[in-house]
Tab-separated table of C-alpha atoms in Angstrom:
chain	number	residue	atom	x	y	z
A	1337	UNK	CA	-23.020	52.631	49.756
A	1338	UNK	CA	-23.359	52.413	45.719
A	1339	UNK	CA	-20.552	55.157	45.469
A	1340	UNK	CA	-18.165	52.852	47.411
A	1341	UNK	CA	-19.551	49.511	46.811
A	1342	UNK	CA	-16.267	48.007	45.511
A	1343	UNK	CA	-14.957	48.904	48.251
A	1344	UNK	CA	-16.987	47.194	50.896
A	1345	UNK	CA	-17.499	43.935	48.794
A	1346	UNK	CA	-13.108	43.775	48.806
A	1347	UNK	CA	-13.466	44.633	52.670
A	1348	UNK	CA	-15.871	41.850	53.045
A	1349	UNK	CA	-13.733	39.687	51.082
A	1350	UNK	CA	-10.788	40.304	52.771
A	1351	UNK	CA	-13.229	39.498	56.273
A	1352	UNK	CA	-14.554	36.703	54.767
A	1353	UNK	CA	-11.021	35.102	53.630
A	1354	UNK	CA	-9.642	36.196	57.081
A	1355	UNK	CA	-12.748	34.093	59.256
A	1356	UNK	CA	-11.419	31.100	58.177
A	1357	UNK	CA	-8.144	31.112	60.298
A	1358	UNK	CA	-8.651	34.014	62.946
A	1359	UNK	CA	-10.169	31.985	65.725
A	1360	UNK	CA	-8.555	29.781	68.365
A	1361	UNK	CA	-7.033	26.504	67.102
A	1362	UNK	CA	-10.302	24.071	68.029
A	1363	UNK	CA	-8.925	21.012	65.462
A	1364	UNK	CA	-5.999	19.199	64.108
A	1365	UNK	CA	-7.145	20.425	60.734
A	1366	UNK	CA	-6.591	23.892	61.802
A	1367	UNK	CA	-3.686	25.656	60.480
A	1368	UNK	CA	-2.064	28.141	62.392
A	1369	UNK	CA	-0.334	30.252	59.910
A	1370	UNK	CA	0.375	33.054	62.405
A	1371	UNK	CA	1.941	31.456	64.979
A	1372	UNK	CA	0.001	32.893	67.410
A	1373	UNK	CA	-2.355	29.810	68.347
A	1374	UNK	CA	-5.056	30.496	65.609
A	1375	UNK	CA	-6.098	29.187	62.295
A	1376	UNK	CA	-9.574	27.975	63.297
A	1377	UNK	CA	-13.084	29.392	61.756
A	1378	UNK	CA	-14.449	31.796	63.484
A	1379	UNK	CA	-18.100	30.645	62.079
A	1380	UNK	CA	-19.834	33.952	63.622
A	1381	UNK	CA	-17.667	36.254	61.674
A	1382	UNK	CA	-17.813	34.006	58.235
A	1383	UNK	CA	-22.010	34.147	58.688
A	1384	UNK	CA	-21.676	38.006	58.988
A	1385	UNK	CA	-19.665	38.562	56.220
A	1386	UNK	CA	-21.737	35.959	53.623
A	1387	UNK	CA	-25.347	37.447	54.945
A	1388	UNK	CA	-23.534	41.288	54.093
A	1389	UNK	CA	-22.482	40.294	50.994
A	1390	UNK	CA	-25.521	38.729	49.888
A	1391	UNK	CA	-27.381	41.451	51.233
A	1392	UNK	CA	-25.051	43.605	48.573
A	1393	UNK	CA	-25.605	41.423	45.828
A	1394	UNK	CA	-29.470	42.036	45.905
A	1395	UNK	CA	-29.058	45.391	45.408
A	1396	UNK	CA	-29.232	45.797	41.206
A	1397	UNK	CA	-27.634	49.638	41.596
A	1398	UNK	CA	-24.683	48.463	43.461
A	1399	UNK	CA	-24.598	45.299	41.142
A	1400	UNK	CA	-23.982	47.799	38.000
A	1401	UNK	CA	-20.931	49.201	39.385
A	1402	UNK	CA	-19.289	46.481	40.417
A	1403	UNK	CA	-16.031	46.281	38.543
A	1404	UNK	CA	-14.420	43.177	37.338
A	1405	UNK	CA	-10.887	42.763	39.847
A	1406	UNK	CA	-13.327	42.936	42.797
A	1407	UNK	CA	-15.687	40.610	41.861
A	1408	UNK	CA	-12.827	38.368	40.656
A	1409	UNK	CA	-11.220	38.896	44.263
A	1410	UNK	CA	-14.188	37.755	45.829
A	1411	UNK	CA	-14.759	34.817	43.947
A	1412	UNK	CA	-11.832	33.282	43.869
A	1413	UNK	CA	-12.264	33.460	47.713
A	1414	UNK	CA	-15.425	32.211	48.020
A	1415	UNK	CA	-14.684	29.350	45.416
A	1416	UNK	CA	-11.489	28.265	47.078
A	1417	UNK	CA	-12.781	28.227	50.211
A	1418	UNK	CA	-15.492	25.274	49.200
A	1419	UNK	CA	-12.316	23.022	48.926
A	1420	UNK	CA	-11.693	23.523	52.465
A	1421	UNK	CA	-11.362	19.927	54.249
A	1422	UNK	CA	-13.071	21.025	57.405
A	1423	UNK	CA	-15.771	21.764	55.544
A	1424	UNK	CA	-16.336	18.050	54.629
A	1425	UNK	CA	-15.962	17.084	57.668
A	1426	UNK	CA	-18.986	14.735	59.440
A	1427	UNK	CA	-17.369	15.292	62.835
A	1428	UNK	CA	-15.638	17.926	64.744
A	1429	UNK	CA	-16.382	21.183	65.813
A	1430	UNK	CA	-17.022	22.111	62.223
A	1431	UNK	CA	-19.177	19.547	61.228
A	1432	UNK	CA	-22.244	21.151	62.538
A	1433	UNK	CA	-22.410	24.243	60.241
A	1434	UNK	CA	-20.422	22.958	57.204
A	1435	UNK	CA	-23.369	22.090	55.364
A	1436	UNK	CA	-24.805	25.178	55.860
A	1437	UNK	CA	-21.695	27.059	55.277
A	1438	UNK	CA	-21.027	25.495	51.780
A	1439	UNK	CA	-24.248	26.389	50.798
A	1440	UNK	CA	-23.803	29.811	51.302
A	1441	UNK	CA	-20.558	29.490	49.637
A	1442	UNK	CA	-21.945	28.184	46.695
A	1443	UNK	CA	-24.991	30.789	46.844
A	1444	UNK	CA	-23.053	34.082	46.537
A	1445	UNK	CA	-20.660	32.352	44.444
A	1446	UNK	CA	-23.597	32.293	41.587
A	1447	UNK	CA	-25.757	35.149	42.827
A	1448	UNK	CA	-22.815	37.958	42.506
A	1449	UNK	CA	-21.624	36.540	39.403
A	1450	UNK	CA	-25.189	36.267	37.817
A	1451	UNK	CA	-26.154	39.677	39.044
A	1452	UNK	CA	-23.392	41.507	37.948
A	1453	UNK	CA	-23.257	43.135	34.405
A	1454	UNK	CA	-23.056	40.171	32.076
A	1455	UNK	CA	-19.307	41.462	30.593
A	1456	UNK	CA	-18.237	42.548	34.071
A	1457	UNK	CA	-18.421	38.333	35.129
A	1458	UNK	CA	-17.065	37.119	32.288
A	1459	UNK	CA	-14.032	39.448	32.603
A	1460	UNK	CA	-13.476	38.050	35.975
A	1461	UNK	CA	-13.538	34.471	35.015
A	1462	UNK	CA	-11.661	34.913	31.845
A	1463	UNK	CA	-9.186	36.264	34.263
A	1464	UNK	CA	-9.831	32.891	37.170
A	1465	UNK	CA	-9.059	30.523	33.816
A	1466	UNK	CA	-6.037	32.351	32.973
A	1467	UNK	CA	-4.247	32.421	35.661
A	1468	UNK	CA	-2.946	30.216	38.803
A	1469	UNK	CA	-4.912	30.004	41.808
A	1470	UNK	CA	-2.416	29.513	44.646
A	1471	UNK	CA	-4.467	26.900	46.669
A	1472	UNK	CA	-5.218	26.710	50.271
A	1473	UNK	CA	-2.467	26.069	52.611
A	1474	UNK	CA	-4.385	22.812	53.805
A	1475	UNK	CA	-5.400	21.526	50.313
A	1476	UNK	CA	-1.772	22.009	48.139
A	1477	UNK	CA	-3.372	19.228	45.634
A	1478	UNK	CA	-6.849	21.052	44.765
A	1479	UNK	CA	-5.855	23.511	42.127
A	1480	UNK	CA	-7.421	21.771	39.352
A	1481	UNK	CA	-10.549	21.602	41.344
A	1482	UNK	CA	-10.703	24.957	42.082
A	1483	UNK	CA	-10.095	25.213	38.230
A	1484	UNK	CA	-13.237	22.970	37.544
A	1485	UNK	CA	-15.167	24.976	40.052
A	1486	UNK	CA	-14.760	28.392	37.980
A	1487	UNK	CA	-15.576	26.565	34.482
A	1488	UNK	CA	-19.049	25.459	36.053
A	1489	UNK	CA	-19.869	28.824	37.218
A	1490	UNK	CA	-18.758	30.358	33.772
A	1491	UNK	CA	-20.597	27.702	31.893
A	1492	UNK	CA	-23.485	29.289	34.282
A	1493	UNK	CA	-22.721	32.375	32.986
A	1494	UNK	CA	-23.242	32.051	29.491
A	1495	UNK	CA	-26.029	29.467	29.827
A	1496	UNK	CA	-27.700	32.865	31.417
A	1497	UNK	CA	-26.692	35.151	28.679
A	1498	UNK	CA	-27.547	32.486	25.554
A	1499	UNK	CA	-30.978	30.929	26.948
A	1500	UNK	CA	-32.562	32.996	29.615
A	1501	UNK	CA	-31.984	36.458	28.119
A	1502	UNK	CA	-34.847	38.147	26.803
A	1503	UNK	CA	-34.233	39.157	22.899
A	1504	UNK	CA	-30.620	38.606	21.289
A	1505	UNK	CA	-28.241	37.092	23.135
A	1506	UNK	CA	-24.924	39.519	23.546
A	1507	UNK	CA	-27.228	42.398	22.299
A	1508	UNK	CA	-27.202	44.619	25.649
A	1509	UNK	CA	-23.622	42.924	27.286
A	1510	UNK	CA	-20.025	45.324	26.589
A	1511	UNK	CA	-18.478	43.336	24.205
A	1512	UNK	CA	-15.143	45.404	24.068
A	1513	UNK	CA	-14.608	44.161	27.770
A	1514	UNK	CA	-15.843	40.690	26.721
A	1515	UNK	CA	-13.352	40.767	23.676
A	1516	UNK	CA	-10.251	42.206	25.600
A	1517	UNK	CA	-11.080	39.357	28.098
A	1518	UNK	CA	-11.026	36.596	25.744
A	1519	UNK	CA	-7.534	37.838	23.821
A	1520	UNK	CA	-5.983	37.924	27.120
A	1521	UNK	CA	-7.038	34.351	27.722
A	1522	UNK	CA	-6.017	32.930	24.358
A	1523	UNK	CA	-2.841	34.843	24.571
A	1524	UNK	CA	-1.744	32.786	27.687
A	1525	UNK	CA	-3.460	29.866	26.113
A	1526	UNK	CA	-2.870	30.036	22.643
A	1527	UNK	CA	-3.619	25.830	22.273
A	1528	UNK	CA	-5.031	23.070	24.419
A	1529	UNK	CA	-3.234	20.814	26.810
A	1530	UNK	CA	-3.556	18.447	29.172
A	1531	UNK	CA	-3.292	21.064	32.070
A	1532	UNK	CA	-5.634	23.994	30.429
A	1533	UNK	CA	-8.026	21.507	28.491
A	1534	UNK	CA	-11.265	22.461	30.377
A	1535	UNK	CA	-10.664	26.099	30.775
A	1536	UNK	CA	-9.548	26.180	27.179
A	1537	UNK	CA	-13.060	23.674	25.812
A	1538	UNK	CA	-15.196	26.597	28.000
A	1539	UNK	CA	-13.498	29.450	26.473
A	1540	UNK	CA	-13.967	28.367	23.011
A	1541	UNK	CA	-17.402	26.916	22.789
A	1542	UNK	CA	-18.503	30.679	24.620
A	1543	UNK	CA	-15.889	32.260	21.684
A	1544	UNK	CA	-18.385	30.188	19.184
A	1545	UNK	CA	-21.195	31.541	21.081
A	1546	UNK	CA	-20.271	34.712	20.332
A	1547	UNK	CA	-19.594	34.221	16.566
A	1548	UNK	CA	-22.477	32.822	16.199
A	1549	UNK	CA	-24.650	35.557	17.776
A	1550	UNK	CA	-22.870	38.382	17.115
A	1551	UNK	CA	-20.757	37.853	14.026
A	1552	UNK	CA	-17.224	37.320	12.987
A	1553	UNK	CA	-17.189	40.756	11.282
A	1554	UNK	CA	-18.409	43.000	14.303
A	1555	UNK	CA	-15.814	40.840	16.756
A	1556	UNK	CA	-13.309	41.779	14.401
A	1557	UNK	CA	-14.077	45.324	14.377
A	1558	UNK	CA	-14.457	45.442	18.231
A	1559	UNK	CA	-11.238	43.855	18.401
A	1560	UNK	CA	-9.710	46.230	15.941
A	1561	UNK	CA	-10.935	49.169	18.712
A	1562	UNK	CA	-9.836	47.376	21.710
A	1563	UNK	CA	-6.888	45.675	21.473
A	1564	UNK	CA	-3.404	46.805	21.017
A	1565	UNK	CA	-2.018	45.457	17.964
A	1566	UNK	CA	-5.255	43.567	17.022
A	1567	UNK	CA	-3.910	42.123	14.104
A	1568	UNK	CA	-1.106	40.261	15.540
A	1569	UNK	CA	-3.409	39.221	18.507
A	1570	UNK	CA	-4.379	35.894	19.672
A	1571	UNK	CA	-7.917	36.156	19.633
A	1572	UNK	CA	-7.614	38.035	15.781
A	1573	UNK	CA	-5.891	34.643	15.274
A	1574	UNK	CA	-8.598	32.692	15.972
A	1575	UNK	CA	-11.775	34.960	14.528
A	1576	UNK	CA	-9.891	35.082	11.267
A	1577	UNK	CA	-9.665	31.040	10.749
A	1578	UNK	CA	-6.261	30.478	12.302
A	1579	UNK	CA	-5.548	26.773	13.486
A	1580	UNK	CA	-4.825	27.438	17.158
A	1581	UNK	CA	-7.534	24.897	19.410
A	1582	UNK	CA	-8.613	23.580	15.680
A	1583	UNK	CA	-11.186	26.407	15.460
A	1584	UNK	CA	-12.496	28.103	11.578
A	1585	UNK	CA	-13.554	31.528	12.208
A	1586	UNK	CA	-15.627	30.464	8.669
A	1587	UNK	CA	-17.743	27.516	10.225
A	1588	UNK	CA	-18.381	28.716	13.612
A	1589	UNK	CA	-22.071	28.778	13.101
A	1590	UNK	CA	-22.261	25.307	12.813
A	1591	UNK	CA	-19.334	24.284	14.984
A	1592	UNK	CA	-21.162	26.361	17.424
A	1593	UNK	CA	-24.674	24.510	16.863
A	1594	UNK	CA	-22.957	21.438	17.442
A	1595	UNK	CA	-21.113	22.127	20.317
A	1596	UNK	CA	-23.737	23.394	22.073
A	1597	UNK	CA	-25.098	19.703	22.267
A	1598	UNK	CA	-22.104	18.902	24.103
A	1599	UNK	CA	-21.497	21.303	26.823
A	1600	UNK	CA	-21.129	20.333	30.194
A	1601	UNK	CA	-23.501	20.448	32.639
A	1602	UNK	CA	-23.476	23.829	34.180
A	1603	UNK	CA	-24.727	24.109	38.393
């Protein structure tokens, strides 16, 4: 099970996405994207699938190997999926289990990504920030939510890494992993906008994080290792005082002591 634990957790992931439309039409909400007279939630299957993969999750040998596109795949199923509209619904044949269903949602949502190695999660929500999240056939207006839904759990992420770790913060995590993820982030967002602004806030106040813990000198060096053409490189850009997002490499310390007073709540 260890040896092929990325592959069952994508197998349950694909299982898990699939529940959600493979049972008989039962409401209007349902969309049948087959054509075949589906699209409802086949609740039974969904329950197996979230029990298995928090079953999984508990296990801190299969956690370790987890890499970071399969724990990305699964979140950004398990996130999307607590947009769904039938699960806020307070009647219908859904209403029932929703509650209980979201909860679960939200459960291995945090327990996978807090479980995982430390470098391995932020990889995979460095990635979640970067990019699009096509959104549910039913909810075509909800990308921004899902959007605000993986800045919460990645503000849980480094909230466990910065004030519940025992010794120095960033002292035991792979940094090259953590570095290569943040470069590839600033690259596709080099400033802040309207559209990226609370992806882009959470990805620089963790950046000062970093700085201030580990050092503008060793993040340099680390970058210099692990990313092609490191001196040309967005996140080089930014270590070594450059103006993109308004951040000074020089006075992240106390830019980072500050904005640590005004970080959003985390869940």
């Amino acid at each position: 099970l260890i040896a092929h634990g990325n592959g069952v957790v994508h197998k349950l992931s694909a299982c898990l996405n699939l529940s959600f439309v493979c049972s008989e039409k039962m409401d209007p909400s349902d969309i049948d994207l087959g054509g075949v007279g589906a699209g409802g939630i086949d609740v039974q299957l969904l329950s197996v699938c979230l029990a298995a993969l928090m079953a999984l999750f508990r296990l801190p040998e299969l956690c370790r190997e987890i890499e970071p596109q399969y724990l990305r795949d699964m979140l950004s199923c398990t996130c999307s999926r607590l947009l769904d509209d039938r699960l806020a619904a307070t009647q219908g044949p859904y209403a029932p289990t929703a509650p209980q269903v979201v909860k679960a949602l939200n459960k291995i949502s945090i327990q996978s990504a807090v479980q995982v190695p430390r470098a391995v999660a932020v990889s995979a929500l460095m990635y979640l920030l970067s990019h699009p999240i096509s959104p549910l056939p039913r909810n075509p207006n909800k990308a921004q939510k899902i959007t605000t839904i993986f800045v919460k759990l990645f503000q849980r992420i480094q909230t466990e890494e910065v004030d519940k770790v025992v010794g120095r913060p960033f002292a035991a995590v792979d940094l090259n992993l953590i570095v290569s993820a943040l470069n590839d982030f600033f690259t596709i967002h080099p400033v802040a906008e309207k559209d990226n602004a609370g992806q882009f806030q959470a990805a620089t106040i963790f950046l000062e994080s970093l700085v201030l813990h580990v050092g503008t000198q060793q993040l340099v060096k680390i970058a210099e290792a692990a990313i092609h053409s490191a001196q040309t490189s967005a996140l080089m850009y930014k270590l070594q005082g450059g103006a993109a997002g308004g951040y000074e490499a020089q006075d992240a310390r106390s830019r980072a002591m500050r904005g640590s007073q005004d970080e959003p709540e985390t869940f």
